[in-house]
CSV table of C-alpha atoms in Angstrom, one decimal:
chain,number,residue,atom,x,y,z
M,7,MET,CA,113.0,103.1,101.9
M,8,ALA,CA,113.5,100.0,101.6
M,9,TRP,CA,111.7,99.2,98.9
M,10,LEU,CA,112.7,102.3,96.9
M,11,GLU,CA,116.2,100.7,97.4
M,12,ALA,CA,115.8,97.7,97.2
M,13,ARG,CA,114.8,97.9,93.7
M,14,ALA,CA,116.6,100.8,92.5
M,15,PRO,CA,119.5,98.7,90.9
M,16,GLY,CA,117.0,97.1,88.6
M,17,TRP,CA,115.4,100.2,87.3
M,18,GLY,CA,118.9,102.0,86.3
M,19,PHE,CA,119.9,103.7,89.5
M,20,THR,CA,121.0,103.9,93.2
M,21,VAL,CA,120.3,105.5,96.4
M,22,PRO,CA,123.9,107.6,97.5
M,23,ARG,CA,123.8,107.1,101.5
M,24,ALA,CA,123.9,110.3,103.4
M,25,GLY,CA,127.0,109.8,105.3
M,26,GLU,CA,126.7,110.1,109.6
M,27,GLY,CA,124.7,107.1,110.5
M,28,ASP,CA,124.8,105.2,107.0
M,29,ARG,CA,121.7,107.3,106.3
M,30,ALA,CA,119.7,107.1,102.7
M,31,ALA,CA,120.0,110.8,100.6
M,32,LEU,CA,116.2,110.2,100.6
M,33,THR,CA,113.1,111.9,103.2
M,34,VAL,CA,110.2,110.7,102.7
M,35,THR,CA,107.6,113.9,101.9
M,36,ARG,CA,104.3,112.6,101.9
M,37,ARG,CA,102.8,109.1,102.9
M,38,ARG,CA,99.0,108.8,102.1
M,39,ASP,CA,97.5,105.1,101.7
M,40,GLU,CA,94.2,104.9,98.9
M,41,ARG,CA,90.9,102.7,98.9
M,42,PHE,CA,88.9,102.0,97.0
M,43,GLY,CA,86.6,98.6,95.0
M,44,ARG,CA,87.7,97.4,92.0
M,45,GLY,CA,85.6,95.5,89.7
M,46,ARG,CA,81.7,95.4,88.6
M,47,GLU,CA,78.9,96.2,91.1
M,48,GLY,CA,76.1,94.6,90.3
M,49,ALA,CA,78.3,91.6,88.7
M,50,GLU,CA,78.6,88.2,90.5
M,51,LYS,CA,80.9,88.5,92.3
M,52,PRO,CA,81.4,91.4,94.8
M,53,LEU,CA,84.3,94.2,94.3
M,54,ASN,CA,87.7,93.5,95.0
M,55,ARG,CA,89.4,96.3,97.7
M,56,VAL,CA,92.3,97.3,96.9
M,57,THR,CA,94.9,99.7,98.8
M,58,LEU,CA,97.7,101.9,97.6
M,59,ARG,CA,100.1,103.3,99.4
M,60,VAL,CA,101.5,106.2,97.7
M,61,VAL,CA,105.0,107.8,99.3
M,62,GLN,CA,107.0,110.5,98.0
M,63,PHE,CA,110.2,110.9,97.7
M,64,ASP,CA,112.5,113.9,97.8
M,65,GLY,CA,116.2,113.5,97.2
M,66,VAL,CA,119.3,112.6,95.3
M,67,LEU,CA,119.8,109.6,93.7
M,68,THR,CA,122.6,108.4,91.2
M,69,VAL,CA,122.3,107.4,88.1
M,70,GLU,CA,124.1,104.3,86.9
M,71,ASP,CA,122.5,103.2,83.9
M,72,ALA,CA,121.3,106.1,81.5
M,73,ASP,CA,118.9,103.8,79.2
M,74,ARG,CA,117.8,101.7,81.8
M,75,LEU,CA,116.2,104.9,84.1
M,76,ARG,CA,115.0,106.2,80.7
M,77,GLN,CA,113.2,102.8,80.4
M,78,SER,CA,111.8,103.3,83.8
M,79,LEU,CA,111.1,106.6,83.6
M,80,GLN,CA,108.8,105.9,80.5
M,81,ASP,CA,107.9,102.6,81.4
M,82,GLY,CA,106.9,103.9,85.1
M,83,MET,CA,107.9,101.7,88.6
M,84,GLY,CA,106.1,99.3,90.6
M,85,ARG,CA,103.3,97.6,90.3
M,86,ALA,CA,100.7,100.8,90.6
M,87,LYS,CA,101.2,101.9,87.6
M,88,GLY,CA,97.7,102.1,85.9
M,89,TYR,CA,96.5,103.8,89.2
M,90,GLY,CA,98.6,106.9,88.8
M,91,CYS,CA,101.5,105.9,90.7
M,92,GLY,CA,105.1,105.0,89.8
M,93,LEU,CA,106.2,108.2,88.9
M,94,MET,CA,109.4,110.1,88.9
M,95,THR,CA,110.2,113.8,88.4
M,96,LEU,CA,114.3,114.7,87.7
M,97,ARG,CA,116.4,117.4,87.9
M,98,PRO,CA,120.2,118.0,88.2
M,99,VAL,CA,121.5,118.6,91.1
M,100,ALA,CA,122.1,122.2,91.7
M,101,SER,CA,126.5,122.6,91.9
């Protein structure tokens, strides 16, 4: 959770507080580690081991900079974009 909150302003949004107990208005609904080798088999160098922690957050965020958020959604977020991570699905909050 702290990872997302710390990076959110750079991506054009903030994570609001739920109010009670100063908790974020997000929950982690899924978490798993993906492990695999990176490199070419048979090469002189052995395969590098890669571990990705894949997390799904569900909750509410506040758009602070629509243009920056739009660009972040197009570019992806975080370092694991090349592995299918860093994608975000948004929808308006029902009133």
